[in-house]
PDB file of C-alpha atoms in Angstrom:
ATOM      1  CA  UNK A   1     -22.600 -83.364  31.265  1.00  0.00           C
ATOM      2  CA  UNK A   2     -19.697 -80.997  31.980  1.00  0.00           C
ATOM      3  CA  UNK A   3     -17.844 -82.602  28.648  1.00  0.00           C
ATOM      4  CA  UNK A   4     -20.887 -82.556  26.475  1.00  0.00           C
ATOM      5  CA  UNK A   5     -21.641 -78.658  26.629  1.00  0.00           C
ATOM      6  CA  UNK A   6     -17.784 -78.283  26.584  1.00  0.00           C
ATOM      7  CA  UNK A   7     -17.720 -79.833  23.159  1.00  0.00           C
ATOM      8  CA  UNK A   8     -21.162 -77.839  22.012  1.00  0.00           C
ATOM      9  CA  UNK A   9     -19.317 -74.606  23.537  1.00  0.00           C
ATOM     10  CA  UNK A  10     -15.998 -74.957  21.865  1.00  0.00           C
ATOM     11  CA  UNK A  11     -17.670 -75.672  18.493  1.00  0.00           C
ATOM     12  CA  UNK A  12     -19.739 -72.571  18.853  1.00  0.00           C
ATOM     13  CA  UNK A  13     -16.203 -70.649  19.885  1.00  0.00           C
ATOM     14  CA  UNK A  14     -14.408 -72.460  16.524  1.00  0.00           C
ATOM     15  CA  UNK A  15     -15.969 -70.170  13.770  1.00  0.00           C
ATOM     16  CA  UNK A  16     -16.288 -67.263  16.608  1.00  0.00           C
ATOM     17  CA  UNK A  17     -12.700 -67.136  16.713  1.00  0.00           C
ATOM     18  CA  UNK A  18     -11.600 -67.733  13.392  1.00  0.00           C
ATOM     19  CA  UNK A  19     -13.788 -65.047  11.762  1.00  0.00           C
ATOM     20  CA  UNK A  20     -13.339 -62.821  14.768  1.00  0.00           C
ATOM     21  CA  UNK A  21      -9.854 -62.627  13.887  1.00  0.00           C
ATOM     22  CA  UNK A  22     -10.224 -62.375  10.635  1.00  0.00           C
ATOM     23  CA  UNK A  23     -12.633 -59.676   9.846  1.00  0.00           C
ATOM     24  CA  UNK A  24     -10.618 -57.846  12.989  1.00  0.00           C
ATOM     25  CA  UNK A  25      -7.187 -58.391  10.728  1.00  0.00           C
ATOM     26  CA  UNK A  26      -9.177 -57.503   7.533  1.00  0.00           C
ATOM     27  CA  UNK A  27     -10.709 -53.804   8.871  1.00  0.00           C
ATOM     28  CA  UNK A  28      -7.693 -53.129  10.709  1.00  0.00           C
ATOM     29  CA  UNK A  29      -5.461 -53.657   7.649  1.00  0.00           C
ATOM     30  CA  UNK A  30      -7.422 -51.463   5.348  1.00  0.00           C
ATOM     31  CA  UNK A  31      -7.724 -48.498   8.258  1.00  0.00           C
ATOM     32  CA  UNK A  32      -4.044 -47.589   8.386  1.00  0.00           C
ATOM     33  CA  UNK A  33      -1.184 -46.731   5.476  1.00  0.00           C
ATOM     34  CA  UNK A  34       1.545 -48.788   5.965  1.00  0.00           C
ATOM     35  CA  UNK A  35       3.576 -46.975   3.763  1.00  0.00           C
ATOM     36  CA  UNK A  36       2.442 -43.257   5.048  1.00  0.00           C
ATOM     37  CA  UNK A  37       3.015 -44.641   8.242  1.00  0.00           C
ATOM     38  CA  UNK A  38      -0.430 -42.765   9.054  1.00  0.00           C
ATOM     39  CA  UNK A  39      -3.784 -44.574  10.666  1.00  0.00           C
ATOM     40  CA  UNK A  40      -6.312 -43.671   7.731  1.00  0.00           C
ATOM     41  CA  UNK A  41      -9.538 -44.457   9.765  1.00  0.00           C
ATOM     42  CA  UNK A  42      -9.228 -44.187  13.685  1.00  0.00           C
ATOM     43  CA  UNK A  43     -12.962 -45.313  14.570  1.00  0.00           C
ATOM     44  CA  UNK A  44     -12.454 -48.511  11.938  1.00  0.00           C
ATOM     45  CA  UNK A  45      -8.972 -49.532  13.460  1.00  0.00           C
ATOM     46  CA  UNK A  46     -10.685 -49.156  16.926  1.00  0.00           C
ATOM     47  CA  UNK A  47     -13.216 -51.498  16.463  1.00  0.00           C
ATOM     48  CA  UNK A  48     -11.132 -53.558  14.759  1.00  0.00           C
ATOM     49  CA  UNK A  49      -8.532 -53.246  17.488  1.00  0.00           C
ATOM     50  CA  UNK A  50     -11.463 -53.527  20.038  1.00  0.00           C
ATOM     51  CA  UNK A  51     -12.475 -57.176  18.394  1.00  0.00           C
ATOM     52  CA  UNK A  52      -9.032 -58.710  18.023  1.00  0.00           C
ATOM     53  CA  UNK A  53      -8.871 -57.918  21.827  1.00  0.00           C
ATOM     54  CA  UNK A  54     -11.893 -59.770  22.636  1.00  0.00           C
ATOM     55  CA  UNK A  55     -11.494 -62.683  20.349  1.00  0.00           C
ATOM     56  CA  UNK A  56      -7.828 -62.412  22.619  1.00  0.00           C
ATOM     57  CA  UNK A  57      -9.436 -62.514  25.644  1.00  0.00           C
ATOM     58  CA  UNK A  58     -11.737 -65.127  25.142  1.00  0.00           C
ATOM     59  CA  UNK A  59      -9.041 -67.650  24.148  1.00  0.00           C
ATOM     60  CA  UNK A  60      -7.292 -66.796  27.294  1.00  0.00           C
ATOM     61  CA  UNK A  61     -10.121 -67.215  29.389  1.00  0.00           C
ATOM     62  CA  UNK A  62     -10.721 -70.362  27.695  1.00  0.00           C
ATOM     63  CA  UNK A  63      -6.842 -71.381  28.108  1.00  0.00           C
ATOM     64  CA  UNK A  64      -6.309 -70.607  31.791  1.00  0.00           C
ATOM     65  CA  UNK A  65     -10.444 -71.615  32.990  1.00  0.00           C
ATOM     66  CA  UNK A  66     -10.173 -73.978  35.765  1.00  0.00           C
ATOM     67  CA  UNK A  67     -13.838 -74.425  35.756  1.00  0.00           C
ATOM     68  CA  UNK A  68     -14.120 -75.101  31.446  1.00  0.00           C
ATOM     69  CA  UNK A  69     -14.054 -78.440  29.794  1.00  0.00           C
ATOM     70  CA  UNK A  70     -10.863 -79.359  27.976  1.00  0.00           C
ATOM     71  CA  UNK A  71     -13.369 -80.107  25.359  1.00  0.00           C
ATOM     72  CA  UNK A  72     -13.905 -76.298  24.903  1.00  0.00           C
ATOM     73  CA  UNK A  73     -10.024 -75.390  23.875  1.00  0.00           C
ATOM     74  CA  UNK A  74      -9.560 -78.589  22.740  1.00  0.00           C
ATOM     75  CA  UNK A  75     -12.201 -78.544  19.490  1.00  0.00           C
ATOM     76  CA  UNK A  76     -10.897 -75.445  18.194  1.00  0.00           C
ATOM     77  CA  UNK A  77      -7.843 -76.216  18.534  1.00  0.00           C
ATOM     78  CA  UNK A  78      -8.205 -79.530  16.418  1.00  0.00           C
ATOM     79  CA  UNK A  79      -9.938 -77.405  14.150  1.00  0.00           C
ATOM     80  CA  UNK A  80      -7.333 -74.894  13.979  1.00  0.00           C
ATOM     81  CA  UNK A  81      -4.385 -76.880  14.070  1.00  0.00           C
ATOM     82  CA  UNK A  82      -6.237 -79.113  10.808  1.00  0.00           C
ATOM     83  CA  UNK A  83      -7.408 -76.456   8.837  1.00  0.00           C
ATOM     84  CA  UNK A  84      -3.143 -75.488   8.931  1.00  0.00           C
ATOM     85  CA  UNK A  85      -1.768 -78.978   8.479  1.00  0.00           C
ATOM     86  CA  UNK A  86      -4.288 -79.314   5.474  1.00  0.00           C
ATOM     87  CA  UNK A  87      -2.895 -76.164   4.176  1.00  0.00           C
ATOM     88  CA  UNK A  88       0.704 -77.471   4.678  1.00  0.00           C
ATOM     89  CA  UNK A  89      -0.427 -80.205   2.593  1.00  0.00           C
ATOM     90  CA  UNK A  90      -2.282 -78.661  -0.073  1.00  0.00           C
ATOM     91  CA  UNK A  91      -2.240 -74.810  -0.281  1.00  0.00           C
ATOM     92  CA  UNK A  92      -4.396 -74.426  -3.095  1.00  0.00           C
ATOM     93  CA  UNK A  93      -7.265 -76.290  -1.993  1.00  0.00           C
ATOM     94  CA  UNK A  94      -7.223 -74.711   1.394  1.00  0.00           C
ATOM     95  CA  UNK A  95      -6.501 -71.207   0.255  1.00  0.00           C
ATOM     96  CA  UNK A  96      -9.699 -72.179  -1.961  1.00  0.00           C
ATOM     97  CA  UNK A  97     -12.158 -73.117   0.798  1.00  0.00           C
ATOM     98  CA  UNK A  98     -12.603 -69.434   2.463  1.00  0.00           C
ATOM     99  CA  UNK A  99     -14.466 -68.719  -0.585  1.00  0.00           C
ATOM    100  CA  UNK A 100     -16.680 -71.165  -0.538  1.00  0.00           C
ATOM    101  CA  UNK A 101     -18.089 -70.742   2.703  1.00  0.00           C
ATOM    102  CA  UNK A 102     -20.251 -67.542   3.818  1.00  0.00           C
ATOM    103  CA  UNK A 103     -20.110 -64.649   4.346  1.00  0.00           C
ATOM    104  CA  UNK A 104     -17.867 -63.637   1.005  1.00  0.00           C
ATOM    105  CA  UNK A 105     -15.322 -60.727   0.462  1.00  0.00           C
ATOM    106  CA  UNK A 106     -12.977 -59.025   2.002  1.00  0.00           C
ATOM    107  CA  UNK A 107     -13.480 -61.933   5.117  1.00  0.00           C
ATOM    108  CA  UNK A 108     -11.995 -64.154   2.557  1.00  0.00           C
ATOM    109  CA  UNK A 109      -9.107 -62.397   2.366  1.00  0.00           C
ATOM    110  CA  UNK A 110      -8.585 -62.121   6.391  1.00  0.00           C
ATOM    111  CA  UNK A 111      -9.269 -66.131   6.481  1.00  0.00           C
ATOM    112  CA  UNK A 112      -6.841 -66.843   3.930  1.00  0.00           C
ATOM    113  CA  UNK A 113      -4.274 -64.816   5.148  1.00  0.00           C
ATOM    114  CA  UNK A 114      -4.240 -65.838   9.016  1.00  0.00           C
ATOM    115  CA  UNK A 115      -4.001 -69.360   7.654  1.00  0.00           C
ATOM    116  CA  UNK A 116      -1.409 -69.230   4.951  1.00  0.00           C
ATOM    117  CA  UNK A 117       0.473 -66.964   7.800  1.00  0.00           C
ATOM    118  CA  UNK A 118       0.715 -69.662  10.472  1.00  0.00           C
ATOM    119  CA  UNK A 119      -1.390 -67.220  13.007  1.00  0.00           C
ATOM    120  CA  UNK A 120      -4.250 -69.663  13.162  1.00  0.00           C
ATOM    121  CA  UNK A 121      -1.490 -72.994  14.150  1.00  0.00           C
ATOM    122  CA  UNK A 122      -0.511 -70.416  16.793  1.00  0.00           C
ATOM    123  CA  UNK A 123      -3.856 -69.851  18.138  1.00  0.00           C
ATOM    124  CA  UNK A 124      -4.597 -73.403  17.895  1.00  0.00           C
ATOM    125  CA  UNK A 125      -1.318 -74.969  19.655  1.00  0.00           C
ATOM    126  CA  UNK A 126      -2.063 -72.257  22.601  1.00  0.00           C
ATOM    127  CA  UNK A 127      -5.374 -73.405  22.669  1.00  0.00           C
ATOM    128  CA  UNK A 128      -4.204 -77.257  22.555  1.00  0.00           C
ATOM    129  CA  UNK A 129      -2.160 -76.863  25.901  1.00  0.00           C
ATOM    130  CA  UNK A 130      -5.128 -76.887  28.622  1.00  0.00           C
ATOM    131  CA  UNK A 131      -6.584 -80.059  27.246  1.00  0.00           C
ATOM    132  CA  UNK A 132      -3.014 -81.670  28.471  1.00  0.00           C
ATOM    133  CA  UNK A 133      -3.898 -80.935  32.369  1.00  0.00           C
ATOM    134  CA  UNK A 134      -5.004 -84.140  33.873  1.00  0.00           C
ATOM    135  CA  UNK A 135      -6.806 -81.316  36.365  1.00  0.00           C
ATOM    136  CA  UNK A 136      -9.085 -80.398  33.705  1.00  0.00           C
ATOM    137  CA  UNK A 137     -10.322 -83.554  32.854  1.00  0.00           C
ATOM    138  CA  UNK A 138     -11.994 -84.431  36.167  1.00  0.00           C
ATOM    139  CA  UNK A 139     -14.722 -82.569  37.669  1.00  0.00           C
ATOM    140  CA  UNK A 140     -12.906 -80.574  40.521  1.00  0.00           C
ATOM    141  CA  UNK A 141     -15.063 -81.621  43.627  1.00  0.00           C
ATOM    142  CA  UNK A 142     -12.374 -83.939  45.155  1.00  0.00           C
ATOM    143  CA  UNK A 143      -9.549 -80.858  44.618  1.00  0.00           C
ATOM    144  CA  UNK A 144     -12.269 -78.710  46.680  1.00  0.00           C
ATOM    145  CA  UNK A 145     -12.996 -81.696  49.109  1.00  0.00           C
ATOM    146  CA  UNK A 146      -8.986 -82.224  49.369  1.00  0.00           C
ATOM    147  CA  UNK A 147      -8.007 -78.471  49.813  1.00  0.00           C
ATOM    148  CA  UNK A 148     -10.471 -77.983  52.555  1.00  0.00           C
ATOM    149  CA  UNK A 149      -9.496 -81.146  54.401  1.00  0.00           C
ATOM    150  CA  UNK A 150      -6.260 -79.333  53.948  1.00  0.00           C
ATOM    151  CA  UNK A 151      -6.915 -76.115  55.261  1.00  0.00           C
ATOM    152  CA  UNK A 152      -8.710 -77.537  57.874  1.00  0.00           C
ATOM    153  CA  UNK A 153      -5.925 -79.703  59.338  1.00  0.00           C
ATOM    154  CA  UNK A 154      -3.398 -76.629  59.194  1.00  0.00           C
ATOM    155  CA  UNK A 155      -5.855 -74.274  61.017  1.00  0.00           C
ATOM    156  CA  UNK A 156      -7.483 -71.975  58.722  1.00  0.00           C
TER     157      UNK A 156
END
C-alpha cells in the first residue's frame, strides 16, 4: 500500500515540479535587467523566488524522507531524466512538445528552457538517488523493532 500511493504521489509531484520551476524561472527572468544589473519588479521576483524555493524544498524532502516511497522520487525522476534523454535525441521534437500541452505562453518558454539547459537531468538524477537505498524499499518496522532491541540491550 505504502508503494502504490508512492507512485500516485510522485506522479502528482512530476508536473508540480516541472511547471513549478518553470513558471518560477519564467517570472523571475522577466522581473530583473540583466544588463542594468537592476531587479525591475521586487514583489514578481519574490514570488518567483518564493516558488523556486518551495518546488526546492519539496524535492529535498522527497530526497532525504525516510518515511516516503522510493516510488515518489523515483517517477519523477524517470520522467525527468526521459523527457532530457529524448531531448538529447531529438531537440526539435522535444523543444516542440511544451507547446502542445496546457497552459500556453510564456510557461512554454520556462519548460523549454530548463530542459534544453540540462536543469531538469539535474533535478531528476538528484531525485533518482533515494530510490538506490535498499532502506527505502522495505517498510521500516524491523529497523524500529532492531534499534529498540538495540537500545534496550545497551541500557537506554
Amino acid at each position: 500500500m505504502r508503494h502504490a500511493f508512492g507512485f500516485v504521489l510522485g506522479v502528482l509531484l512530476t508536473p508540480a515540479l516541472v511547471y513549478g520551476a518553470a513558471w518560477g524561472y519564467v517570472q523571475a527572468g522577466q522581473s530583473f535587467d540583466g544588463t542594468g544589473q537592476a531587479i525591475t519588479d521586487r514583489t514578481r521576483i519574490y514570488g518567483a523566488f518564493a516558488l523556486l524555493a518551495a518546488v526546492g524544498l519539496v524535492t529535498g524532502v522527497i530526497i532525504v524522507a525516510r518515511w516516503a516511497s522510493p516510488l515518489v522520487s523515483l517517477v519523477p525522476a524517470l520522467a525527468l531524466l526521459g523527457a532530457s534523454a529524448f531531448f538529447l535525441a531529438d531537440p526539435g521534437r522535444a523543444l516542440d512538445l511544451p507547446g502542445r500541452v496546457p497552459p500556453y505562453g510564456d510557461m512554454d518558454y520556462g519548460l523549454r528552457m530548463l530542459l534544453g539547459s540540462g536543469v531538469y537531468a539535474m533535478m531528476g538524477f538528484a531525485l533518482l538517488m533515494p530510490a538506490w537505498a535498499p532502506r527505502r524499499w522495505g517498510s521500516g518496522r524491523r529497523e524500529d523493532r532492531a534499534d529498540a532491541d538495540f537500545y534496550s540491550a545497551v541500557g537506554r
